[in-house]
N, CA, C and O of each residue as an XYZ file, in Angstrom:
416
protein
N      -7.215     23.453   -227.936
C      -8.629     24.019   -227.821
C      -9.243     22.884   -226.727
O      -9.140     21.658   -226.787
N      -9.926     23.724   -225.695
C     -10.450     22.994   -224.879
C     -11.789     22.584   -225.133
O     -12.472     23.444   -225.689
N     -12.397     21.413   -224.855
C     -13.557     20.544   -225.303
C     -14.269     20.537   -223.989
O     -13.624     20.547   -222.940
N     -15.587     20.519   -224.007
C     -16.498     20.357   -222.879
C     -16.149     18.730   -222.424
O     -15.922     17.880   -223.285
N     -16.142     18.531   -221.484
C     -16.298     17.115   -220.699
C     -17.074     16.876   -219.838
O     -17.379     17.880   -219.195
N     -17.686     15.702   -219.435
C     -18.366     15.437   -218.525
C     -17.932     14.648   -217.375
O     -17.823     13.422   -217.383
N     -17.678     15.457   -216.335
C     -16.635     14.727   -215.046
C     -17.744     13.852   -214.112
O     -18.874     14.330   -214.007
N     -17.429     12.563   -213.428
C     -18.430     11.748   -212.563
C     -18.040     12.793   -211.414
O     -18.198     11.889   -210.594
N     -17.872     13.290   -211.049
C     -17.915     14.166   -209.506
C     -18.538     15.461   -210.000
O     -19.708     15.697   -209.700
N     -17.706     16.479   -210.876
C     -17.938     17.538   -211.178
C     -19.327     17.739   -212.328
O     -19.708     18.907   -212.250
N     -19.705     17.374   -212.789
C     -20.870     17.247   -214.142
C     -20.109     17.575   -215.264
O     -19.038     17.089   -215.628
N     -20.843     18.530   -215.814
C     -20.322     18.954   -217.368
C     -19.728     20.119   -216.840
O     -20.096     20.878   -215.944
N     -18.409     20.109   -217.810
C     -17.640     21.108   -217.485
C     -17.153     21.839   -219.252
O     -16.806     21.096   -220.171
N     -17.248     23.546   -219.406
C     -17.193     23.607   -220.689
C     -16.539     24.506   -220.882
O     -16.398     25.142   -219.837
N     -15.874     25.066   -221.948
C     -14.808     25.952   -222.026
C     -15.228     27.478   -221.709
O     -16.291     27.937   -222.127
N     -14.448     28.120   -221.052
C     -15.129     29.538   -220.625
C     -15.211     30.472   -222.004
O     -15.102     30.067   -223.162
N     -15.409     31.681   -221.601
C     -15.637     32.712   -223.158
C     -14.328     32.934   -223.512
O     -14.197     33.708   -224.460
N     -13.046     32.368   -222.908
C     -12.192     32.829   -223.739
C     -11.232     31.330   -224.134
O     -10.177     31.283   -224.767
N     -11.707     30.631   -223.758
C     -11.538     29.177   -223.933
C      -9.899     28.688   -222.987
O      -9.039     27.941   -223.454
N      -9.860     29.204   -221.925
C      -8.720     29.498   -221.200
C      -8.824     28.298   -219.870
O      -7.959     28.058   -219.028
N      -9.753     27.871   -219.975
C     -10.240     27.096   -218.732
C     -11.595     26.184   -218.810
O     -12.490     26.457   -219.610
N     -11.656     25.264   -218.061
C     -13.153     24.436   -218.114
C     -13.969     25.046   -216.398
O     -13.502     25.138   -215.262
N     -15.284     25.335   -216.960
C     -16.012     25.722   -215.785
C     -17.347     25.243   -215.912
O     -17.838     24.743   -216.924
N     -17.978     25.459   -214.651
C     -19.295     25.102   -214.450
C     -19.888     26.144   -213.673
O     -19.263     27.187   -213.482
N     -21.030     25.966   -213.207
C     -22.048     26.870   -212.134
C     -22.359     25.769   -210.962
O     -22.385     24.549   -211.118
N     -22.549     26.367   -209.965
C     -23.298     26.112   -208.666
C     -23.716     26.743   -207.977
O     -23.036     27.724   -207.674
N     -24.946     26.588   -207.376
C     -25.558     27.655   -206.315
C     -25.049     27.357   -204.832
O     -24.828     26.264   -204.310
N     -24.950     28.390   -204.407
C     -24.492     28.190   -203.099
C     -24.890     29.529   -202.173
O     -24.413     30.650   -201.999
N     -26.053     28.754   -201.671
C     -27.132     29.212   -200.847
C     -27.074     29.965   -199.760
O     -27.977     30.709   -199.377
N     -25.664     29.741   -199.055
C     -25.212     30.544   -197.998
C     -24.749     32.145   -198.320
O     -24.486     33.035   -197.512
N     -24.749     32.177   -199.810
C     -24.305     33.593   -200.203
C     -25.682     34.617   -200.160
O     -25.506     35.780   -200.522
N     -26.890     34.242   -199.772
C     -28.123     34.516   -199.727
C     -27.645     36.031   -199.097
O     -27.829     36.973   -199.867
N     -27.127     36.308   -197.941
C     -27.428     37.098   -196.888
C     -26.329     38.284   -197.831
O     -26.155     39.329   -197.204
N     -25.694     38.229   -199.043
C     -24.991     39.155   -199.470
C     -25.389     39.838   -200.665
O     -24.689     40.630   -201.295
N     -26.688     39.441   -200.967
C     -27.137     39.890   -202.322
C     -28.723     40.570   -201.623
O     -29.237     40.259   -200.549
N     -29.191     41.496   -202.575
C     -30.443     41.927   -202.612
C     -31.834     41.157   -202.908
O     -31.912     40.613   -204.010
N     -32.640     41.085   -202.270
C     -33.804     40.266   -202.010
C     -34.808     40.381   -203.038
O     -35.999     40.301   -202.738
N     -34.408     40.572   -204.288
C     -35.416     40.614   -205.339
C     -34.794     39.972   -206.847
O     -34.578     40.731   -207.792
N     -34.578     38.709   -206.922
C     -33.733     38.073   -208.143
C     -34.299     38.333   -209.255
O     -33.726     38.283   -210.343
N     -35.596     38.666   -209.055
C     -36.812     38.780   -210.623
C     -36.569     40.107   -211.117
O     -36.915     40.439   -212.251
N     -35.790     41.144   -210.040
C     -35.855     42.273   -210.705
C     -34.443     42.417   -211.684
O     -34.336     43.040   -212.740
N     -33.405     41.621   -210.957
C     -32.082     41.753   -211.915
C     -32.155     40.517   -213.279
O     -31.354     40.373   -214.202
N     -33.262     39.842   -213.018
C     -33.584     39.000   -214.233
C     -34.221     39.711   -215.609
O     -33.885     39.603   -216.789
N     -35.456     40.613   -214.854
C     -35.898     41.495   -215.680
C     -35.365     42.251   -216.820
O     -35.817     42.319   -217.963
N     -34.234     42.859   -216.266
C     -33.016     43.519   -216.885
C     -32.620     42.966   -218.269
O     -32.584     43.767   -219.203
N     -32.312     41.635   -218.495
C     -32.000     40.539   -219.303
C     -33.225     40.669   -220.488
O     -34.389     41.068   -220.462
N     -32.162     40.011   -221.731
C     -32.683     39.852   -222.652
C     -33.533     38.516   -222.548
O     -33.075     37.630   -221.827
N     -34.994     38.250   -223.349
C     -35.803     36.835   -223.151
C     -34.763     35.821   -223.159
O     -34.998     35.006   -222.267
N     -33.850     35.582   -223.721
C     -33.017     34.587   -223.904
C     -31.811     34.264   -222.872
O     -31.469     33.154   -222.464
N     -31.431     35.132   -222.656
C     -30.495     35.649   -221.269
C     -31.714     34.838   -219.964
O     -31.611     33.658   -219.630
N     -32.619     35.647   -219.499
C     -33.488     35.044   -218.774
C     -33.724     33.724   -218.864
O     -33.216     33.118   -217.921
N     -34.241     33.111   -219.553
C     -34.291     31.745   -220.097
C     -32.942     30.723   -219.359
O     -32.909     29.681   -218.704
N     -32.164     31.470   -219.772
C     -31.029     30.705   -219.273
C     -30.296     31.144   -218.064
O     -29.452     30.385   -217.586
N     -30.500     32.122   -217.604
C     -30.222     32.263   -216.091
C     -31.360     31.571   -215.495
O     -31.156     30.555   -214.831
N     -32.409     31.974   -215.649
C     -33.597     30.599   -214.850
C     -33.588     29.302   -214.797
O     -34.170     28.700   -213.895
N     -32.861     28.640   -215.851
C     -32.670     27.385   -215.871
C     -31.249     27.112   -216.146
O     -30.788     26.274   -216.921
N     -30.633     27.941   -215.398
C     -28.898     27.660   -215.370
C     -28.625     26.037   -215.303
O     -27.901     25.520   -216.153
N     -29.071     25.462   -214.537
C     -28.433     24.430   -214.823
C     -28.369     23.307   -216.188
O     -27.579     22.404   -216.462
N     -29.644     23.860   -216.904
C     -29.561     23.200   -218.528
C     -28.857     24.066   -219.269
O     -28.797     23.758   -220.459
N     -28.380     24.912   -218.997
C     -27.880     26.073   -220.247
C     -26.717     26.623   -219.935
O     -26.441     27.815   -220.076
N     -25.638     25.328   -219.280
C     -24.023     25.903   -219.258
C     -23.501     26.365   -219.792
O     -23.031     27.455   -219.468
N     -23.233     25.641   -221.215
C     -22.350     26.265   -222.266
C     -23.022     27.219   -222.616
O     -22.231     28.137   -222.399
N     -24.381     27.910   -223.204
C     -24.201     29.332   -223.394
C     -23.855     30.670   -222.509
O     -23.258     31.719   -222.750
N     -24.669     29.998   -221.113
C     -24.141     30.999   -220.176
C     -22.700     31.182   -219.893
O     -22.244     32.287   -219.598
N     -21.904     30.003   -219.987
C     -20.423     30.326   -220.063
C     -20.014     31.033   -221.096
O     -18.808     30.863   -221.276
N     -20.430     31.652   -221.747
C     -20.331     32.521   -222.865
C     -20.809     34.157   -222.470
O     -20.455     35.208   -223.004
N     -21.618     33.955   -221.482
C     -22.007     35.287   -221.291
C     -22.383     35.642   -219.816
O     -22.988     36.624   -219.387
N     -21.914     34.690   -219.235
C     -21.993     34.853   -217.792
C     -21.051     35.725   -217.083
O     -21.134     35.886   -215.865
N     -19.910     36.451   -218.008
C     -19.241     37.820   -217.093
C     -19.870     38.923   -217.714
O     -19.481     39.973   -217.202
N     -20.792     39.109   -218.731
C     -21.598     40.135   -219.193
C     -22.226     40.999   -217.684
O     -22.946     40.327   -216.946
N     -21.930     42.443   -217.292
C     -22.324     42.362   -216.018
C     -23.783     42.245   -215.850
O     -24.046     42.358   -214.653
N     -24.640     42.098   -216.433
C     -26.041     42.050   -215.984
C     -26.252     40.694   -215.946
O     -26.848     40.097   -215.049
N     -25.690     40.150   -217.062
C     -25.953     38.321   -216.455
C     -25.213     37.856   -215.292
O     -25.676     36.874   -214.712
N     -24.000     38.460   -214.786
C     -23.580     38.126   -213.813
C     -24.032     38.734   -212.661
O     -23.516     38.303   -211.630
N     -24.803     39.562   -212.549
C     -25.363     40.372   -211.176
C     -26.694     38.911   -211.386
O     -27.001     38.236   -210.403
N     -27.078     38.749   -212.239
C     -28.854     38.021   -212.422
C     -28.450     36.440   -212.148
O     -29.336     35.671   -211.776
N     -27.076     35.960   -212.342
C     -26.743     34.564   -211.496
C     -26.672     35.063   -210.145
O     -27.503     34.619   -209.353
N     -25.852     35.884   -209.752
C     -25.536     36.234   -208.325
C     -26.561     36.143   -207.495
O     -26.554     35.347   -206.556
N     -27.789     37.140   -207.811
C     -28.718     37.319   -207.156
C     -29.988     35.809   -207.009
O     -31.064     35.668   -206.427
N     -29.015     34.807   -207.987
C     -29.903     33.371   -207.445
C     -28.739     32.636   -206.912
O     -28.570     31.419   -206.991
N     -28.099     33.341   -206.461
C     -26.783     32.554   -205.731
C     -26.004     31.418   -206.504
O     -25.452     30.399   -206.089
N     -26.155     31.964   -207.812
C     -25.278     31.024   -208.961
C     -24.007     31.375   -208.947
O     -23.859     32.589   -209.093
N     -22.873     30.670   -208.806
C     -21.399     31.312   -208.964
C     -20.515     30.283   -210.280
O     -20.577     29.065   -210.444
N     -19.822     31.198   -210.971
C     -18.776     30.306   -211.818
C     -18.093     29.235   -210.832
O     -17.840     29.459   -209.648
N     -17.835     28.023   -211.524
C     -16.576     27.360   -210.606
C     -15.978     26.768   -211.919
O     -16.583     26.360   -212.911
N     -14.307     26.836   -211.618
C     -13.614     26.649   -212.343
C     -12.464     25.625   -211.531
O     -11.482     26.085   -210.949
N     -12.724     24.448   -211.596
C     -12.142     23.520   -210.463
C     -10.653     23.051   -210.993
O     -10.003     22.361   -210.209
N     -10.058     23.382   -212.290
C      -9.082     23.304   -212.363
C      -8.826     22.093   -213.379
O      -9.363     21.038   -213.043
N      -8.237     22.083   -214.330
C      -7.778     20.598   -215.265
C      -6.286     20.354   -215.356
O      -5.537     21.330   -215.321
N      -5.879     19.342   -215.450
C      -4.009     18.961   -216.305
C      -4.315     19.098   -217.498
O      -5.485     19.032   -217.874
N      -3.211     19.332   -218.372
C      -2.880     19.374   -219.498
C      -3.706     18.278   -220.624
O      -3.791     18.516   -221.829
N      -4.210     17.196   -220.034
C      -5.318     16.423   -221.179
C      -6.865     16.855   -220.812
O      -7.921     16.304   -221.124
N      -6.569     18.260   -219.891
C      -8.249     18.694   -219.895
C      -9.065     17.706   -218.961
O     -10.289     17.807   -218.881
N      -8.075     16.374   -217.984
C      -8.889     16.059   -216.893
C      -8.842     16.565   -215.767
O      -7.978     17.441   -215.730
N      -9.437     16.409   -214.701
C      -9.833     17.582   -213.305
C      -9.281     16.016   -212.529
O      -9.782     14.904   -212.694
N      -8.145     16.379   -211.695
C      -7.476     15.403   -210.966
C      -8.327     15.461   -209.313
O      -8.588     16.472   -208.661
N      -8.638     13.918   -208.939
C      -9.432     14.059   -207.647
C      -9.187     15.085   -206.498
O     -10.070     15.359   -205.685
N      -8.123     15.555   -206.478
C      -7.878     16.655   -204.835
C      -8.656     17.687   -205.649
O      -9.417     18.372   -204.966
N      -8.631     17.983   -207.124
C      -9.611     19.434   -207.201
C     -10.631     19.162   -207.497
O     -11.173     19.927   -208.295
N     -11.279     18.155   -207.097
C     -12.631     17.924   -207.536
C     -13.679     18.016   -206.587
O     -14.552     17.149   -206.592
N     -13.724     19.293   -205.474
C     -14.345     19.195   -204.215
C     -16.011     19.549   -204.584
O     -16.555     19.897   -203.535
N     -16.591     19.560   -205.277
C     -18.074     19.895   -205.810
C     -18.894     18.766   -206.292
O     -19.026     18.446   -207.474
N     -19.432     18.193   -205.272
C     -20.359     16.926   -205.768
C     -21.475     17.450   -206.327
O     -21.890     18.539   -205.932
N     -22.135     16.728   -207.355
C     -23.185     17.048   -207.559
C     -24.307     16.545   -206.586
O     -25.479     16.873   -206.773
């Protein structure tokens, strides 16, 4: 069973919803051109709890990891240009330096 780790380069990594890999979230502002211009409309479709998690995604990594693949949550995150990142871990749950390209 995977457990959350604090990586010195990538930051907090938490198990995904199936406990198959460790993940985090990153904002990729360059993706803006591929999404519609109204993130508030996408966020408004969520439950109040999910709205809080999406709006403050940097502080809610663990709970978002459990629901980020629900289509409405997924769309709301993408409307903010926030995407899942699975940097890869070895058999001990550690990220090798060559697999840690996303610095905080």
